[in-house]
Short mmCIF file of C-alpha atoms (C1' of nucleotides) in Angstrom, two decimals:
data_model
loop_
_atom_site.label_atom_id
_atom_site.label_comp_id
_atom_site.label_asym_id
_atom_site.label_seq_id
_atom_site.Cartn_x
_atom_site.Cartn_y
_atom_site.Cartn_z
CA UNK A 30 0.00 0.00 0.00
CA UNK A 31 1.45 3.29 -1.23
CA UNK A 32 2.55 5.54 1.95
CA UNK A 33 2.01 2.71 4.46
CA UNK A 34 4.61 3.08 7.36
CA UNK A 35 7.38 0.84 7.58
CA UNK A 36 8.96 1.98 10.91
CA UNK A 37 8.18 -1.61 12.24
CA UNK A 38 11.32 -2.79 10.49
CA UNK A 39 13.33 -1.00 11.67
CA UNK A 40 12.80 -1.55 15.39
CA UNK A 41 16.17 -3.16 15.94
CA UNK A 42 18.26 -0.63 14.27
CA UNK A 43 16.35 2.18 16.68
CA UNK A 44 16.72 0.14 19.82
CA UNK A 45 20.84 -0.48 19.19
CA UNK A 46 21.46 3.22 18.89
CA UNK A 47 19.30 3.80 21.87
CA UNK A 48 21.56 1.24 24.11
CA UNK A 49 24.60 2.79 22.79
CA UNK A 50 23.17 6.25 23.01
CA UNK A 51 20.51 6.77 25.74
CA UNK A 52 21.06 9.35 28.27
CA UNK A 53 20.79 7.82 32.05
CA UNK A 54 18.13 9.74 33.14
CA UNK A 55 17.11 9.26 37.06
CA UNK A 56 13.65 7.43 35.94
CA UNK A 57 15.33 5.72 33.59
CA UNK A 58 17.25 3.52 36.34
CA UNK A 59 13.61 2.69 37.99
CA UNK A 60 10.68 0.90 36.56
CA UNK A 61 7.93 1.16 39.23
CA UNK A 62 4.93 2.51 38.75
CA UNK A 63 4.85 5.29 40.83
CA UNK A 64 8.59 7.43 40.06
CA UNK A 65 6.98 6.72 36.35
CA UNK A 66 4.05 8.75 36.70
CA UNK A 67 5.96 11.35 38.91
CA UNK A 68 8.58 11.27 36.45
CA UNK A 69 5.63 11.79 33.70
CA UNK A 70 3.96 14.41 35.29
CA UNK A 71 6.51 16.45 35.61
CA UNK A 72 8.03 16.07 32.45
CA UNK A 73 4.29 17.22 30.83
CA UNK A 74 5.42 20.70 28.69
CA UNK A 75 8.37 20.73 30.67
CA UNK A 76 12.33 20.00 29.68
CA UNK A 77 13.79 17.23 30.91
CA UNK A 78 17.33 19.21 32.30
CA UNK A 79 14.56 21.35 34.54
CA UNK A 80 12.57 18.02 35.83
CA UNK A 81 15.48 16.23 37.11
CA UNK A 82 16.41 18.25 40.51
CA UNK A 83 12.70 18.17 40.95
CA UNK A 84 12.47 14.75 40.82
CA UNK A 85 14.73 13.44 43.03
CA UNK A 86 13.65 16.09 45.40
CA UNK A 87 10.06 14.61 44.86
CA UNK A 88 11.24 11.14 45.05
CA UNK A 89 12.87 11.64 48.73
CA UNK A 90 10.13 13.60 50.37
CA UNK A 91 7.17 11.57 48.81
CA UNK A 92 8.74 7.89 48.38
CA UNK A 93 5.50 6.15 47.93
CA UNK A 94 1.77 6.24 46.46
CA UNK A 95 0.66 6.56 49.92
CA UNK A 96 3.55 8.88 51.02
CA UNK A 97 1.94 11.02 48.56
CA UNK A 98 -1.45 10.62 49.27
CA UNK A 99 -0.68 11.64 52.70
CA UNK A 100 0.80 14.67 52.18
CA UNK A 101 -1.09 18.31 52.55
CA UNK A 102 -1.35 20.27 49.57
CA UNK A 103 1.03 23.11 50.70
CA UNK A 104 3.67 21.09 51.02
CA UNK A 105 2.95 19.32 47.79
CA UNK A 106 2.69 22.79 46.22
CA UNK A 107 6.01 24.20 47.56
CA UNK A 108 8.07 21.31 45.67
CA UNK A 109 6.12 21.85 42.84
CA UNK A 110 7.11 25.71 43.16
CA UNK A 111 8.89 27.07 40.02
CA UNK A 112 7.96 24.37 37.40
CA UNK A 113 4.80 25.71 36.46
CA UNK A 114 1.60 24.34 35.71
CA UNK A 115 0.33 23.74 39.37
CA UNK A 116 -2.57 21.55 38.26
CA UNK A 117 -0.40 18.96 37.71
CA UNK A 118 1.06 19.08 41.34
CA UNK A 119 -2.62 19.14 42.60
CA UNK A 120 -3.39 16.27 40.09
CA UNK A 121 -0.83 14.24 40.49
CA UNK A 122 -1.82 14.55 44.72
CA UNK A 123 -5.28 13.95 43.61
CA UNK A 124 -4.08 10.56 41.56
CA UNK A 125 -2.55 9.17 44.58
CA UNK A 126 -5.48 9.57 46.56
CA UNK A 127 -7.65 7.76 43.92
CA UNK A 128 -4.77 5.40 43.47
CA UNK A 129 -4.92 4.61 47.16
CA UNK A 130 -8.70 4.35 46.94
CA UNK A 131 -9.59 2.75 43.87
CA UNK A 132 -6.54 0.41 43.70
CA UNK A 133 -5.32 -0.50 47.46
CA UNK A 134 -2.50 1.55 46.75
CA UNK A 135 -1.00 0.07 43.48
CA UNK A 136 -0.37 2.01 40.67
CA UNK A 137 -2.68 0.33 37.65
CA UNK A 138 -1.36 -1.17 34.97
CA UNK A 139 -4.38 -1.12 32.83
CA UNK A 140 -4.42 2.07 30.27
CA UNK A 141 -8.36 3.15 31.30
CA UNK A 142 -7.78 3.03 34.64
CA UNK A 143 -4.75 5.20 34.46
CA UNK A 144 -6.89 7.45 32.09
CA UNK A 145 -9.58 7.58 34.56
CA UNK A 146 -6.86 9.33 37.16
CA UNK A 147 -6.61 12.88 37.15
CA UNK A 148 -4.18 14.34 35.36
CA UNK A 149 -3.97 11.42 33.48
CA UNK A 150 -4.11 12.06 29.43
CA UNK A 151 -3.79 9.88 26.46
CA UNK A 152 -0.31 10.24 26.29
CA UNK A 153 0.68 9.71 30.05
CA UNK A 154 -1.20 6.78 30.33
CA UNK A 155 0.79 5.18 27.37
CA UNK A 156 3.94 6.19 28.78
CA UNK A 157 3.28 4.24 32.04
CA UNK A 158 1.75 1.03 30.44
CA UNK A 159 5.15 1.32 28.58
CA UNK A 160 7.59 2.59 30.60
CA UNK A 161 6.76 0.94 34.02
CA UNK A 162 5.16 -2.69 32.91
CA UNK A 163 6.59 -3.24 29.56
CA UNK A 164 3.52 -3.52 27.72
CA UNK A 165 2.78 -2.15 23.87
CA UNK A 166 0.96 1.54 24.13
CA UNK A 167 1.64 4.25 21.89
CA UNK A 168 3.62 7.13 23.37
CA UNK A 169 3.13 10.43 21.12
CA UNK A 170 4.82 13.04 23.17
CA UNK A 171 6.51 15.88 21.30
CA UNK A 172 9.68 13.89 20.47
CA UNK A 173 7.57 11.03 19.00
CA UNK A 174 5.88 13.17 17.34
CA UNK A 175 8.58 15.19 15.37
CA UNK A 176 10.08 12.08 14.76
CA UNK A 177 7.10 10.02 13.00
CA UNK A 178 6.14 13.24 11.66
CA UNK A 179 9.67 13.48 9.20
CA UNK A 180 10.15 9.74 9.43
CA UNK A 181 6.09 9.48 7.67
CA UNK A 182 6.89 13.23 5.33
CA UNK A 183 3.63 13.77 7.59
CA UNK A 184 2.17 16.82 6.26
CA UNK A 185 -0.72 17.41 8.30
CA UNK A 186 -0.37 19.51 11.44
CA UNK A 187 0.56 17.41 14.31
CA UNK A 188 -1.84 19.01 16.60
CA UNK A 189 -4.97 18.82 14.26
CA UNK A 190 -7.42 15.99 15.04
CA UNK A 191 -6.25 14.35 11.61
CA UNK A 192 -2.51 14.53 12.78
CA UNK A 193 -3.17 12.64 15.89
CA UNK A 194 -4.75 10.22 14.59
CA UNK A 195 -1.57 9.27 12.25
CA UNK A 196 0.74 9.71 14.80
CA UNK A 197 -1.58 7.27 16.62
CA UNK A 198 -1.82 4.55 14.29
CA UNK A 199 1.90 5.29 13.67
CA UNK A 200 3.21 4.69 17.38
CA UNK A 201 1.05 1.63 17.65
CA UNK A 202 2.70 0.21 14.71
CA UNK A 203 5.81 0.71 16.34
CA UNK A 204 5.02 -1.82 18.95
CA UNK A 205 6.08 -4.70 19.59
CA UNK A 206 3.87 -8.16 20.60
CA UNK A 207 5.44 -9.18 23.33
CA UNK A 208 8.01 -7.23 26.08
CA UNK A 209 10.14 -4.63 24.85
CA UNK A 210 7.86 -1.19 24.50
CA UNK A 211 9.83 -0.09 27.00
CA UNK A 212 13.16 -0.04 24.92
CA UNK A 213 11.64 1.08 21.71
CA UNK A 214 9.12 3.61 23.14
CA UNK A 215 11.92 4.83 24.80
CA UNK A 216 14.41 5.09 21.82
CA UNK A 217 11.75 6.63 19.76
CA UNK A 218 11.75 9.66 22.22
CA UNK A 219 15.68 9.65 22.54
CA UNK A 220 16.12 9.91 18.60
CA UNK A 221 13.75 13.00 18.72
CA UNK A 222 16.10 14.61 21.83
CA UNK A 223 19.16 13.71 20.46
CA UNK A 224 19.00 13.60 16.61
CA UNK A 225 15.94 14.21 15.01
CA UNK A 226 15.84 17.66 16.93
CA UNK A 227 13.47 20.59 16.24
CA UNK A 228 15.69 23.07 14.34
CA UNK A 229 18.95 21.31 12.79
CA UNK A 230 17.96 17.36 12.60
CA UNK A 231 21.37 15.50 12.55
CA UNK A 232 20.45 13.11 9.92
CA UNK A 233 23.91 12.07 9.19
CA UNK A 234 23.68 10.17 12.73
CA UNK A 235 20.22 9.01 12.29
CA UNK A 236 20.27 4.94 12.57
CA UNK A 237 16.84 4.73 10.75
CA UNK A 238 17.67 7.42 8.19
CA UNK A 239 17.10 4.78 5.75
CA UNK A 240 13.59 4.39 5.95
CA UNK A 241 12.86 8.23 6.71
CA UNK A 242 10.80 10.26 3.96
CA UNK A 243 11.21 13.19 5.00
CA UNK A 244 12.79 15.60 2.12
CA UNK A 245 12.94 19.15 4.13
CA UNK A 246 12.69 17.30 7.87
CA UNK A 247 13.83 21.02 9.15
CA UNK A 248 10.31 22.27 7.92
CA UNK A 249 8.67 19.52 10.15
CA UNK A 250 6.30 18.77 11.80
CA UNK A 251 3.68 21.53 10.30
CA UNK A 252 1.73 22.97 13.69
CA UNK A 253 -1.18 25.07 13.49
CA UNK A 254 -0.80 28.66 13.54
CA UNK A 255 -0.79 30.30 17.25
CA UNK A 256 -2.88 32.79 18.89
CA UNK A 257 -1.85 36.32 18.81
CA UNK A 258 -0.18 37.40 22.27
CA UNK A 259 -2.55 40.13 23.87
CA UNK A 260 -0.81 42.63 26.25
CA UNK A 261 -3.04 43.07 29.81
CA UNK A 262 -1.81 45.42 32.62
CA UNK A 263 -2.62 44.55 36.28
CA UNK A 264 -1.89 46.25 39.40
CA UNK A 265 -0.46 44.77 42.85
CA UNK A 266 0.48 45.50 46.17
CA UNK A 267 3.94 45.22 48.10
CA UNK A 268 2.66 45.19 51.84
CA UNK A 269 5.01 44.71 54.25
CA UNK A 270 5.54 45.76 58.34
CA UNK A 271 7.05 44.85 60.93
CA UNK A 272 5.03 41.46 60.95
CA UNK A 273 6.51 40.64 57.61
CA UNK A 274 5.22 40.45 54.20
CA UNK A 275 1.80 40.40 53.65
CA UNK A 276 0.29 37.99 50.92
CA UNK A 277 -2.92 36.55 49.61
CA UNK A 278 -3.62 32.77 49.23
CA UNK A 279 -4.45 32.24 45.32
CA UNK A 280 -8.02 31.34 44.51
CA UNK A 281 -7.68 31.68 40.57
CA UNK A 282 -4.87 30.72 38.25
CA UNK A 283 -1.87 30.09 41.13
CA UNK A 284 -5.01 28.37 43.47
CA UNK A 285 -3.54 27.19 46.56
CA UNK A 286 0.03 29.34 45.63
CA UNK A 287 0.73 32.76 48.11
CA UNK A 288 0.67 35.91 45.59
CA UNK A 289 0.68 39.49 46.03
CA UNK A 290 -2.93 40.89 45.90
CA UNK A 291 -4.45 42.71 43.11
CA UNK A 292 -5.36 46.37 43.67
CA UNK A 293 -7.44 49.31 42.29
CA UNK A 294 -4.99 51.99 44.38
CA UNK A 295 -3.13 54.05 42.58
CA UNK A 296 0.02 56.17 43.78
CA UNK A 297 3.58 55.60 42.81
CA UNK A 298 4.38 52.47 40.69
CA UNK A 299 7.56 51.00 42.88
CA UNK A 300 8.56 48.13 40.65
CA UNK A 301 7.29 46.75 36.97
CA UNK A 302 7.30 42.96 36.81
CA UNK A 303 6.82 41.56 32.83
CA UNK A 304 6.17 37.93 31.79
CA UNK A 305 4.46 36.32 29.60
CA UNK A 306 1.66 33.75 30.45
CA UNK A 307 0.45 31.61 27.23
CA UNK A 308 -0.61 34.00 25.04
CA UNK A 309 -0.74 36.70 27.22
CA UNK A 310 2.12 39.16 27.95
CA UNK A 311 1.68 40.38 31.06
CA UNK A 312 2.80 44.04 33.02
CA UNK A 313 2.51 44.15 36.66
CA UNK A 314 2.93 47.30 38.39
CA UNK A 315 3.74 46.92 41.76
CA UNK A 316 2.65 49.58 44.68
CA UNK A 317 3.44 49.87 48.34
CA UNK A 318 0.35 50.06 50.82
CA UNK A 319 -0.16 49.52 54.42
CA UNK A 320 -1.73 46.05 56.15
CA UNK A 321 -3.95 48.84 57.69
CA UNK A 322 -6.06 49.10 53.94
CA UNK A 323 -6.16 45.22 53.56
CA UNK A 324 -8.15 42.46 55.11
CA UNK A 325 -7.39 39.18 54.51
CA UNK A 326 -4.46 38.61 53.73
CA UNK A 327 -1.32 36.87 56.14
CA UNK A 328 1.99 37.76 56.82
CA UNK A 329 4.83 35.97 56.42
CA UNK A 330 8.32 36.36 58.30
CA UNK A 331 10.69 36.86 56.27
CA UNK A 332 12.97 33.45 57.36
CA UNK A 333 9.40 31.51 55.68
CA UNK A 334 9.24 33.28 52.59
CA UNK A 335 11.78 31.34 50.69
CA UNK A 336 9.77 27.93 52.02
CA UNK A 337 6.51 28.99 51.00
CA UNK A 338 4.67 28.22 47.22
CA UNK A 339 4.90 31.75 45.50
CA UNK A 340 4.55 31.39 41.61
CA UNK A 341 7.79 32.68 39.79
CA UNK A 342 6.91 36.36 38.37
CA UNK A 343 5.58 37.03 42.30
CA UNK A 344 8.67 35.88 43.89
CA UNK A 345 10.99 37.78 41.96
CA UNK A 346 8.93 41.22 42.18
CA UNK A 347 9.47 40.29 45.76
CA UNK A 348 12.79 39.94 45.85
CA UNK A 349 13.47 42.96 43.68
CA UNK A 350 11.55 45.24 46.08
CA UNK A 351 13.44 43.69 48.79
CA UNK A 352 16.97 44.75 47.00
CA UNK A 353 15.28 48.15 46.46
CA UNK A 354 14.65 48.56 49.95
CA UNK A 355 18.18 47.77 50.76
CA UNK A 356 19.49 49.96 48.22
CA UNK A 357 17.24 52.94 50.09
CA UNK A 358 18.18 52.09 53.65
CA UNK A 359 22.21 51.81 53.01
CA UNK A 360 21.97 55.18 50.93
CA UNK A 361 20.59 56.02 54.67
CA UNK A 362 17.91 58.49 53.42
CA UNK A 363 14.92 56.26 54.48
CA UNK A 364 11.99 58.99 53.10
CA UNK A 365 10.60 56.44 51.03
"C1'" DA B 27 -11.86 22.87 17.96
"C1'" DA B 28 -9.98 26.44 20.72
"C1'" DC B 29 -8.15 27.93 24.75
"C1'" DA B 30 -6.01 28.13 29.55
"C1'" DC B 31 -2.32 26.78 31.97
"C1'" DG B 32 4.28 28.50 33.74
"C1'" DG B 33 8.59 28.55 33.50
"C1'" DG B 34 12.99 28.08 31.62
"C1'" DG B 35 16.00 27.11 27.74
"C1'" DT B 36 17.75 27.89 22.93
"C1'" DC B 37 19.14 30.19 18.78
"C1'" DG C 16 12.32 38.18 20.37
"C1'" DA C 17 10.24 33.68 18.64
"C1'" DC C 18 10.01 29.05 19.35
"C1'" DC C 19 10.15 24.93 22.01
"C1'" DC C 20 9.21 21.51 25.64
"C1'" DA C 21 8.02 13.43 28.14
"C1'" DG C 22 0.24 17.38 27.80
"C1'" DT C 23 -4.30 17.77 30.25
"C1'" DG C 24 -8.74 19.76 31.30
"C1'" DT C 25 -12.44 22.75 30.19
"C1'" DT C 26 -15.62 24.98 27.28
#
DNA sequence: AACACGGGGTC
DNA sequence: GACCCAGTGTT
């Protein structure tokens, strides 16, 4: 059949680069059940060089399911703090519970039950029916999927409803009957790290460059086009006395996290925090106001601060109105 | 099908 | 700066 793909047959040239070429990654040196789906939780959007201090950190404070499961969400939340996307923190809490509930404990090894868990998508699911027990799944993260995407000359965008399903089909083809999904799933993602990389592909190192169809791989795989980035203002405040600093607990987009509090106040802008949030770009203007014009809010001493969940842009407005306030009180003209 | 959700790295 | 990353949940 014209444009069927062949990748099956060329499983065993894959899997000998991948022995000679694999990184040792710490989850890599473990196959239970639960340091896979910490491992695959973390590494969700994420790189894998900013996962791996997080995960050993994880590892030794929350050894087990039930370690987990046992655990209150501000401490879950301050380990999570500076990989972004909480919900997987609060998910992957949430999964141990149910894992503990539904399943005595023992991490599933059946791909709908690990669907049904929260935080648990098509593609994590996969990985641990793969990665932890050794059983066929298809993996499409986005390594697999650059990779099947040049190695098919797949022309459809990868994140279009038609694109998964080839990349689908494509990884399940890839399987083997038996054992060994862990080795192949695994050196399917490892060619897409190493060699078949976004920009600059190093095909000349590419054991299955043989079979590959891809004439411009560089221009692959096609994505659809991206929302326009929208610029938004917002306004907080720096409160701080003798008590400490003063900070709200997060009921929107950092829920659970300690932030500073929006205001409507206006007065003198004392520092300008930018960052961008998915397709926003944001500017927060920072002002100083008294506890005495907030309710609500609880103050932290300053030893705590660096121990407590406070999203990224947050902290370092923090700590650049800290180093501000420094700067004014060596100068020794204090008339702030 | 489109969008929200973070943060850090690379070129 | 633009683009990318071991994706998932909601609408």
């Amino acid at each position: 059949m014209p444009g069927s793909f062949a990748a099956a047959g060329r499983r065993a040239e894959l899997v000998a680069w991948y022995r000679g070429h694999g990184r040792d990654l710490p989850w890599r040196r473990r196959t239970d059940a639960y340091a896979v789906l910490v491992s695959e939780f973390m590494c969700q959007q994420t790189t894998v060089a900013a996962v791996i201090p997080y995960f050993e950190r994880w590892m030794a404070a929350f050894p087990t399911v039930r370690a987990l499961a046992e655990a209150d969400e501000e401490s879950v939340l301050g380990l999570w703090q500076g990989l972004g996307y909480y919900s997987r923190a609060r998910n992957l809490h949430r999964a141990a519970r149910a894992v503990v509930e539904r399943h005595g404990g023992e991490v599933p090894d059946d791909w709908d039950a690990l669907r049904a868990l929260p935080g648990v998508g098509e593609y994590t699911a996969g990985a641990v029916v793969a990665f932890a027990f050794d059983r066929p799944a298809p993996v499409v993260d986005a390594n697999v999927a650059r990779v099947l995407a040049r190695w098919m000359d797949l022309r459809e965008p990868v994140d279009s409803t038609a694109g998964r399903v080839a990349l689908r089909e494509a990884a399940r083809a890839l399987q083997p009957e038996g054992a060994g999904a862990r080795e192949i799933n695994s050196a399917v993602m490892e060619l897409g790290a190493l060699v078949c990389k976004p920009r600059a592909p190093l095909c000349l190192a590419c054991p299955v460059r043989g079979g590959c169809r891809a004439t411009e791989p560089e221009l692959l795989p096609v994505k659809r086009p991206r929302a326009a980035v929208t610029e938004v203002t917002e306004r907080r405040a720096f409160v701080v006395d003798t008590a400490g600093l003063h900070l709200l607990r997060s009921t929107g987009r950092w829920r659970g996290m300690w932030i500073l509090p929006e205001t409507a106040a206006g007065g003198e802008i004392a520092h300008v925090e930018r960052y961008p949030i998915t397709r926003y770009r944001v500017r927060m203007e920072v002002v100083r106001q008294s506890p005495a014009e907030w309710s609500g809010l609880r103050a932290f001493g300053w030893d705590e601060v660096p121990s407590i969940p406070i999203p990224s842009p947050h902290r370092r407005a923090i700590e650049a109105l800290v180093a501000k306030g420094r700067a004014v009180h060596r100068e020794g003209h204090d008339e702030v």
